[in-house]
């Protein structure tokens, strides 16, 4: 029996044994997990936008400035301007800590903007009422006191006004589709439109990776990629990741390139963080947004970026390996081994057909791997 988030998982035997002298302690323990007095207090990340800036060393508290909430269309330059102004005024303020503070508020404000763009037509005469209703139905509103509720309604209304005054219907549609901040969406959308011909040519010549990644990396928030040279480190590591190189091979390449993580040489853990977090999650998320933005520009370009995004997300460069990986054999080594053993697999449907018709052959190919992958094959063979 264990808990995960707010969900309690328990075997039926625990309930059945509640009257058994030797087993009833489990039922008592399970009930304690349901006791509301043992729960942590509810919190809302939205309410954090009203928190003062607090710095431990040296100790500083700055009251939250309403101007720090005018961040709907803030980009990196806007945030830096706010940070520079505050640091110039208060020399005891840590630029890096205050940057994190402002960045967190920008992220929250822009998330609210995306939420409003999704659920409210700001051109509707009744938009103001709908915005207030949405704000009033948030956890933040229910947890807040009267004064904070009023401020929350003001923030939601101000964000809606910003959307109406600074984003047309097409721009708001892009905001709804992408997890990126509105300012970043605008930059990427403009870049795609202006460089459509160049990007299509690069896709034909096999050089799309370099062009798209160099444009996408400034928007990647992964700490694992910070400070790494794009051409000398990131691109070579990304190419190795896509062709299926092992983490130890990628780590060895990083060491050979003279890369330092802080004051240390890269370890296998650093390679895992760079590849799975930096590439497989953060970069892949940006590429997914670029794919959505490319769709109205050029379907051919959209398909090319989508294919590349899939490779970056999974760390696999060929369709058969990706098909096995996405069908449930979610280990790069296993997926590549299966792709090599069974040629001609193009998609997940083909993987399921293979498992149904040739399950014994799949089991033989999996004999050197953990039993978990046998269970995946069994499950697929039953579908």
Short mmCIF file of C-alpha atoms in Angstrom, two decimals:
data_model
loop_
_atom_site.label_atom_id
_atom_site.label_comp_id
_atom_site.label_asym_id
_atom_site.label_seq_id
_atom_site.Cartn_x
_atom_site.Cartn_y
_atom_site.Cartn_z
CA UNK A 1 0.00 0.00 0.00
CA UNK A 2 1.32 3.43 -0.90
CA UNK A 3 0.19 6.92 -1.85
CA UNK A 4 0.92 8.88 -4.98
CA UNK A 5 -0.28 12.48 -5.09
CA UNK A 6 -3.85 12.38 -3.75
CA UNK A 7 -4.57 8.81 -4.89
CA UNK A 8 -4.39 5.87 -2.50
CA UNK A 9 -3.57 2.46 -3.90
CA UNK A 10 -4.55 -0.55 -1.78
CA UNK A 11 -5.06 -4.27 -2.28
CA UNK A 12 -8.56 -5.63 -1.70
CA UNK A 13 -7.06 -7.98 0.90
CA UNK A 14 -6.50 -5.01 3.20
CA UNK A 15 -10.24 -4.34 3.38
CA UNK A 16 -11.08 -8.03 3.65
CA UNK A 17 -8.65 -8.44 6.54
CA UNK A 18 -9.97 -5.53 8.60
CA UNK A 19 -11.55 -7.89 11.17
CA UNK A 20 -8.61 -10.30 11.28
CA UNK A 21 -6.55 -9.82 14.45
CA UNK A 22 -3.21 -10.18 12.65
CA UNK A 23 -4.12 -8.11 9.60
CA UNK A 24 -6.44 -5.36 10.79
CA UNK A 25 -3.54 -2.97 11.47
CA UNK A 26 -3.28 -2.47 7.71
CA UNK A 27 -6.87 -1.28 7.50
CA UNK A 28 -6.29 1.11 10.42
CA UNK A 29 -3.25 2.51 8.62
CA UNK A 30 -5.23 2.89 5.39
CA UNK A 31 -7.95 4.88 7.18
CA UNK A 32 -5.36 7.21 8.67
CA UNK A 33 -4.29 8.12 5.17
CA UNK A 34 -7.84 9.34 4.54
CA UNK A 35 -7.91 11.54 7.65
CA UNK A 36 -8.20 15.12 6.40
CA UNK A 37 -6.39 16.44 9.47
CA UNK A 38 -3.24 14.70 8.23
CA UNK A 39 -3.37 16.42 4.84
CA UNK A 40 -1.02 19.20 3.83
CA UNK A 41 -2.69 22.60 3.40
CA UNK A 42 -3.85 23.43 -0.12
CA UNK A 43 -1.74 25.90 -2.07
CA UNK A 44 -2.20 27.74 -5.34
CA UNK A 45 0.72 28.69 -7.56
CA UNK A 46 -1.35 31.58 -8.93
CA UNK A 47 -1.39 33.27 -5.53
CA UNK A 48 2.41 33.28 -5.53
CA UNK A 49 2.35 36.16 -8.03
CA UNK A 50 1.37 38.41 -5.12
CA UNK A 51 4.24 37.27 -2.88
CA UNK A 52 6.95 39.77 -1.96
CA UNK A 53 10.50 39.16 -3.14
CA UNK A 54 12.45 37.61 -0.28
CA UNK A 55 16.19 37.09 -0.29
CA UNK A 56 18.04 35.18 2.40
CA UNK A 57 21.61 36.42 1.88
CA UNK A 58 21.84 39.30 2.41
CA UNK A 59 18.37 39.43 3.96
CA UNK A 60 16.07 41.57 1.79
CA UNK A 61 12.32 41.86 1.37
CA UNK A 62 10.90 43.89 -1.52
CA UNK A 63 7.14 44.46 -1.64
CA UNK A 64 5.60 43.08 -4.83
CA UNK A 65 5.27 45.82 -7.45
CA UNK A 66 2.11 45.69 -9.62
CA UNK A 67 4.33 46.56 -12.60
CA UNK A 68 6.01 43.18 -12.17
CA UNK A 69 2.74 41.57 -13.25
CA UNK A 70 2.60 43.32 -16.63
CA UNK A 71 4.30 40.35 -18.28
CA UNK A 72 1.78 38.85 -20.71
CA UNK A 73 4.02 39.47 -23.71
CA UNK A 74 7.31 39.58 -21.82
CA UNK A 75 10.31 37.96 -23.46
CA UNK A 76 13.83 37.40 -22.15
CA UNK A 77 14.73 41.00 -22.96
CA UNK A 78 11.77 42.36 -21.03
CA UNK A 79 12.64 40.27 -18.00
CA UNK A 80 16.27 41.37 -18.13
CA UNK A 81 15.17 45.01 -18.27
CA UNK A 82 13.09 44.56 -15.10
CA UNK A 83 15.95 42.77 -13.34
CA UNK A 84 18.52 45.39 -14.38
CA UNK A 85 16.31 48.23 -13.15
CA UNK A 86 15.80 46.67 -9.72
CA UNK A 87 19.45 45.64 -9.30
CA UNK A 88 20.55 49.15 -10.25
CA UNK A 89 18.21 50.63 -7.65
CA UNK A 90 19.03 48.13 -4.88
CA UNK A 91 22.65 46.99 -5.02
CA UNK A 92 22.05 44.28 -2.39
CA UNK A 93 19.67 42.40 -4.68
CA UNK A 94 20.98 39.20 -6.27
CA UNK A 95 20.40 39.44 -10.00
CA UNK A 96 20.09 35.67 -10.47
CA UNK A 97 17.62 35.23 -7.60
CA UNK A 98 15.49 38.18 -8.66
CA UNK A 99 15.55 36.92 -12.25
CA UNK A 100 14.10 33.61 -11.04
CA UNK A 101 11.45 35.56 -9.11
CA UNK A 102 10.37 37.60 -12.15
CA UNK A 103 10.61 34.63 -14.50
CA UNK A 104 8.25 32.67 -12.25
CA UNK A 105 5.72 35.49 -12.32
CA UNK A 106 6.02 35.81 -16.09
CA UNK A 107 5.39 32.09 -16.46
CA UNK A 108 2.28 32.28 -14.26
CA UNK A 109 0.89 35.37 -15.99
CA UNK A 110 1.45 33.86 -19.43
CA UNK A 111 -0.18 30.59 -18.36
CA UNK A 112 -3.25 32.58 -17.30
CA UNK A 113 -3.16 34.34 -20.68
CA UNK A 114 -3.14 31.00 -22.51
CA UNK A 115 -6.00 29.79 -20.30
CA UNK A 116 -8.08 32.88 -21.07
CA UNK A 117 -7.28 32.69 -24.78
CA UNK A 118 -8.55 29.10 -24.76
CA UNK A 119 -11.81 29.72 -22.89
CA UNK A 120 -12.80 33.32 -23.68
CA UNK A 121 -13.37 35.23 -26.91
CA UNK A 122 -12.03 38.58 -25.75
CA UNK A 123 -13.94 40.31 -28.57
CA UNK A 124 -17.25 39.08 -27.13
CA UNK A 125 -19.31 41.83 -25.42
CA UNK A 126 -19.71 39.52 -22.42
CA UNK A 127 -15.99 38.70 -22.22
CA UNK A 128 -15.41 40.70 -19.03
CA UNK A 129 -18.07 38.71 -17.17
CA UNK A 130 -16.67 35.40 -18.45
CA UNK A 131 -13.16 36.38 -17.36
CA UNK A 132 -14.40 37.18 -13.85
CA UNK A 133 -16.28 33.87 -13.71
CA UNK A 134 -13.15 31.95 -14.70
CA UNK A 135 -11.10 33.78 -12.07
CA UNK A 136 -13.76 33.12 -9.43
CA UNK A 137 -13.66 29.40 -10.17
CA UNK A 138 -9.93 29.01 -9.57
CA UNK A 139 -8.46 27.39 -6.47
CA UNK A 140 -6.56 30.64 -5.92
CA UNK A 141 -9.82 32.58 -5.58
CA UNK A 142 -11.28 30.11 -3.09
CA UNK A 143 -8.14 30.17 -0.93
CA UNK A 144 -7.68 33.95 -1.02
CA UNK A 145 -9.00 36.54 1.40
CA UNK A 146 -11.28 39.36 0.23
CA UNK A 147 -8.52 41.81 -0.67
CA UNK A 148 -6.53 39.22 -2.59
CA UNK A 149 -9.64 38.09 -4.45
CA UNK A 150 -10.15 41.63 -5.69
CA UNK A 151 -6.52 41.77 -6.86
CA UNK A 152 -6.91 38.41 -8.58
CA UNK A 153 -9.94 39.64 -10.53
CA UNK A 154 -7.98 42.74 -11.53
CA UNK A 155 -5.08 40.62 -12.78
CA UNK A 156 -7.33 38.37 -14.87
CA UNK A 157 -9.11 41.40 -16.33
CA UNK A 158 -5.82 43.14 -17.12
CA UNK A 159 -4.49 40.04 -18.87
CA UNK A 160 -7.66 39.77 -20.97
CA UNK A 161 -7.33 43.44 -21.91
CA UNK A 162 -3.72 42.85 -22.97
CA UNK A 163 -4.79 39.94 -25.15
CA UNK A 164 -7.49 42.02 -26.80
CA UNK A 165 -5.25 45.01 -27.39
CA UNK A 166 -2.09 43.22 -28.52
CA UNK A 167 -3.14 39.96 -30.19
CA UNK A 168 -5.45 39.46 -33.16
CA UNK A 169 -7.56 36.32 -33.58
CA UNK A 170 -4.81 34.42 -35.43
CA UNK A 171 -2.22 35.26 -32.77
CA UNK A 172 -4.59 34.20 -29.99
CA UNK A 173 -5.16 30.91 -31.80
CA UNK A 174 -1.40 30.29 -31.73
CA UNK A 175 -1.29 31.13 -28.02
CA UNK A 176 -4.00 28.54 -27.36
CA UNK A 177 -2.05 25.79 -29.12
CA UNK A 178 1.42 26.35 -27.72
CA UNK A 179 2.92 25.97 -24.23
CA UNK A 180 5.38 28.74 -25.07
CA UNK A 181 5.04 32.32 -23.83
CA UNK A 182 3.15 34.61 -26.26
CA UNK A 183 6.26 36.66 -27.11
CA UNK A 184 8.23 33.52 -27.99
CA UNK A 185 5.37 32.26 -30.16
CA UNK A 186 5.44 35.51 -32.13
CA UNK A 187 9.19 35.30 -32.68
CA UNK A 188 9.09 31.70 -33.88
CA UNK A 189 6.03 32.23 -36.07
CA UNK A 190 7.62 35.23 -37.76
CA UNK A 191 10.87 33.32 -38.26
CA UNK A 192 9.09 30.35 -39.87
CA UNK A 193 7.20 32.57 -42.29
CA UNK A 194 10.28 34.60 -43.24
CA UNK A 195 12.54 31.55 -43.73
CA UNK A 196 10.08 29.09 -45.26
CA UNK A 197 12.03 28.62 -48.50
CA UNK A 198 15.36 28.24 -46.68
CA UNK A 199 13.91 25.70 -44.26
CA UNK A 200 12.31 23.62 -47.01
CA UNK A 201 15.59 23.54 -48.90
CA UNK A 202 17.41 22.54 -45.71
CA UNK A 203 14.92 19.70 -45.20
CA UNK A 204 15.69 18.41 -48.70
CA UNK A 205 19.45 18.71 -48.14
CA UNK A 206 19.40 17.13 -44.69
CA UNK A 207 20.57 20.25 -42.83
CA UNK A 208 17.27 21.13 -41.14
CA UNK A 209 18.57 19.96 -37.76
CA UNK A 210 21.18 22.71 -37.49
CA UNK A 211 18.83 25.50 -38.58
CA UNK A 212 15.92 24.56 -36.36
CA UNK A 213 17.95 23.68 -33.27
CA UNK A 214 19.94 26.93 -33.36
CA UNK A 215 16.65 28.82 -33.47
CA UNK A 216 14.97 26.68 -30.81
CA UNK A 217 17.75 26.51 -28.20
CA UNK A 218 17.34 30.09 -26.88
CA UNK A 219 13.81 29.12 -25.84
CA UNK A 220 14.88 25.92 -24.06
CA UNK A 221 14.69 26.26 -20.28
CA UNK A 222 16.72 23.13 -19.41
CA UNK A 223 19.48 23.89 -16.92
CA UNK A 224 21.43 20.91 -18.29
CA UNK A 225 22.04 22.80 -21.55
CA UNK A 226 22.96 26.16 -20.05
CA UNK A 227 26.45 27.35 -20.86
CA UNK A 228 27.09 24.65 -23.48
CA UNK A 229 28.35 25.81 -26.85
CA UNK A 230 25.73 25.12 -29.51
CA UNK A 231 28.03 24.20 -32.40
CA UNK A 232 30.83 22.52 -30.46
CA UNK A 233 28.85 20.64 -27.83
CA UNK A 234 25.06 20.67 -28.19
CA UNK A 235 24.73 19.77 -31.87
CA UNK A 236 27.27 16.90 -31.77
CA UNK A 237 25.65 15.50 -28.62
CA UNK A 238 22.20 15.83 -30.16
CA UNK A 239 23.28 14.01 -33.31
CA UNK A 240 24.74 11.21 -31.19
CA UNK A 241 21.53 11.03 -29.18
CA UNK A 242 19.43 10.76 -32.35
CA UNK A 243 21.51 7.98 -33.91
CA UNK A 244 21.09 5.95 -30.73
CA UNK A 245 24.51 6.31 -29.10
CA UNK A 246 24.69 5.13 -25.50
CA UNK A 247 25.01 7.55 -22.61
CA UNK A 248 28.54 6.34 -21.93
CA UNK A 249 29.49 7.06 -25.54
CA UNK A 250 27.98 10.53 -25.36
CA UNK A 251 29.72 11.18 -22.04
CA UNK A 252 33.06 10.12 -23.55
CA UNK A 253 32.49 12.52 -26.46
CA UNK A 254 31.76 15.36 -24.02
CA UNK A 255 34.97 14.66 -22.11
CA UNK A 256 36.96 14.45 -25.36
CA UNK A 257 35.56 17.85 -26.38
CA UNK A 258 36.89 19.35 -23.14
CA UNK A 259 33.44 20.12 -21.74
CA UNK A 260 33.27 20.97 -18.03
CA UNK A 261 30.09 20.90 -15.94
CA UNK A 262 30.95 23.41 -13.27
CA UNK A 263 34.45 22.40 -12.20
CA UNK A 264 34.01 18.73 -13.03
CA UNK A 265 34.28 16.52 -16.06
CA UNK A 266 30.93 15.26 -17.36
CA UNK A 267 29.69 12.02 -15.82
CA UNK A 268 27.21 9.51 -17.22
CA UNK A 269 24.56 11.23 -15.10
CA UNK A 270 25.33 14.52 -16.85
CA UNK A 271 24.94 12.81 -20.22
CA UNK A 272 21.57 11.40 -19.15
CA UNK A 273 20.40 14.83 -17.99
CA UNK A 274 21.53 16.53 -21.19
CA UNK A 275 19.88 13.93 -23.42
CA UNK A 276 16.70 12.94 -21.62
CA UNK A 277 15.90 16.26 -19.96
CA UNK A 278 17.57 18.77 -22.28
CA UNK A 279 16.81 17.05 -25.60
CA UNK A 280 14.07 14.51 -24.98
CA UNK A 281 11.86 16.83 -22.95
CA UNK A 282 12.65 20.54 -23.22
CA UNK A 283 13.98 20.73 -26.78
CA UNK A 284 11.33 18.27 -28.00
CA UNK A 285 8.62 20.47 -26.46
CA UNK A 286 9.90 23.53 -28.34
CA UNK A 287 10.08 21.52 -31.56
CA UNK A 288 6.49 20.36 -31.03
CA UNK A 289 5.46 24.01 -30.81
CA UNK A 290 7.41 24.81 -33.97
CA UNK A 291 5.60 21.92 -35.67
CA UNK A 292 2.22 23.44 -34.76
CA UNK A 293 3.36 26.88 -35.90
CA UNK A 294 4.64 25.47 -39.20
CA UNK A 295 1.33 23.82 -40.11
CA UNK A 296 -0.38 26.95 -41.52
CA UNK A 297 2.88 28.00 -43.21
CA UNK A 298 3.75 24.78 -45.06
CA UNK A 299 2.51 21.22 -44.55
CA UNK A 300 5.74 19.89 -46.01
CA UNK A 301 7.78 21.88 -43.51
CA UNK A 302 5.43 20.83 -40.71
CA UNK A 303 5.94 17.15 -41.56
CA UNK A 304 9.73 17.58 -41.69
CA UNK A 305 9.89 19.26 -38.27
CA UNK A 306 7.44 16.71 -36.81
CA UNK A 307 9.67 13.84 -37.95
CA UNK A 308 12.72 15.54 -36.48
CA UNK A 309 10.85 16.25 -33.22
CA UNK A 310 10.00 12.57 -32.87
CA UNK A 311 13.65 11.62 -33.25
CA UNK A 312 14.75 14.19 -30.66
CA UNK A 313 12.07 13.13 -28.18
CA UNK A 314 12.90 9.42 -28.34
CA UNK A 315 16.62 9.59 -29.12
CA UNK A 316 16.17 7.37 -32.15
CA UNK A 317 16.75 8.28 -35.78
CA UNK A 318 14.88 5.64 -37.77
CA UNK A 319 11.17 4.86 -38.08
CA UNK A 320 11.35 1.16 -37.06
CA UNK A 321 13.15 1.92 -33.78
CA UNK A 322 10.71 4.72 -33.02
CA UNK A 323 7.77 2.43 -33.80
CA UNK A 324 8.95 -0.18 -31.29
CA UNK A 325 9.76 2.52 -28.73
CA UNK A 326 6.35 4.18 -29.01
CA UNK A 327 4.51 0.85 -29.01
CA UNK A 328 5.73 0.21 -25.46
CA UNK A 329 9.33 -1.02 -25.72
CA UNK A 330 10.41 2.29 -24.23
CA UNK A 331 14.13 1.66 -24.00
CA UNK A 332 16.40 2.86 -26.76
CA UNK A 333 18.63 -0.24 -26.70
CA UNK A 334 15.66 -2.61 -26.74
CA UNK A 335 13.89 -0.66 -29.48
CA UNK A 336 16.99 -0.67 -31.68
CA UNK A 337 17.56 -4.39 -31.11
CA UNK A 338 13.99 -5.21 -32.13
CA UNK A 339 14.20 -2.94 -35.18
CA UNK A 340 17.35 -4.77 -36.27
CA UNK A 341 15.73 -8.17 -35.73
CA UNK A 342 12.47 -7.41 -37.52
CA UNK A 343 12.95 -5.36 -40.68
CA UNK A 344 10.17 -3.44 -42.37
CA UNK A 345 8.32 -2.29 -39.26
CA UNK A 346 6.94 1.15 -40.04
CA UNK A 347 4.56 2.06 -37.22
CA UNK A 348 2.96 0.93 -33.96
CA UNK A 349 0.24 -1.01 -35.76
CA UNK A 350 2.92 -3.09 -37.45
CA UNK A 351 4.51 -3.76 -34.04
CA UNK A 352 1.19 -5.03 -32.66
CA UNK A 353 0.70 -7.27 -35.69
CA UNK A 354 4.21 -8.63 -35.25
CA UNK A 355 3.57 -9.46 -31.58
CA UNK A 356 0.29 -11.19 -32.43
CA UNK A 357 1.63 -13.29 -35.31
CA UNK A 358 5.24 -13.91 -34.23
CA UNK A 359 5.17 -13.64 -30.46
CA UNK A 360 7.66 -16.48 -29.96
CA UNK A 361 10.16 -14.79 -32.29
CA UNK A 362 9.75 -11.54 -30.37
CA UNK A 363 10.34 -13.40 -27.09
CA UNK A 364 13.57 -14.85 -28.50
CA UNK A 365 14.73 -11.36 -29.50
CA UNK A 366 13.97 -10.16 -25.96
CA UNK A 367 15.60 -13.03 -24.06
CA UNK A 368 18.64 -10.95 -23.01
CA UNK A 369 16.54 -8.04 -21.75
CA UNK A 370 14.53 -7.59 -18.52
CA UNK A 371 11.31 -9.61 -18.20
CA UNK A 372 9.29 -6.41 -18.27
CA UNK A 373 9.64 -6.23 -22.04
CA UNK A 374 8.27 -9.78 -22.31
CA UNK A 375 5.14 -8.52 -20.55
CA UNK A 376 4.92 -5.65 -23.04
CA UNK A 377 5.05 -8.15 -25.90
CA UNK A 378 2.35 -10.27 -24.26
CA UNK A 379 0.11 -7.26 -23.82
CA UNK A 380 0.58 -6.17 -27.43
CA UNK A 381 -0.09 -9.69 -28.69
CA UNK A 382 -3.48 -9.59 -26.98
CA UNK A 383 -4.59 -6.32 -28.62
#
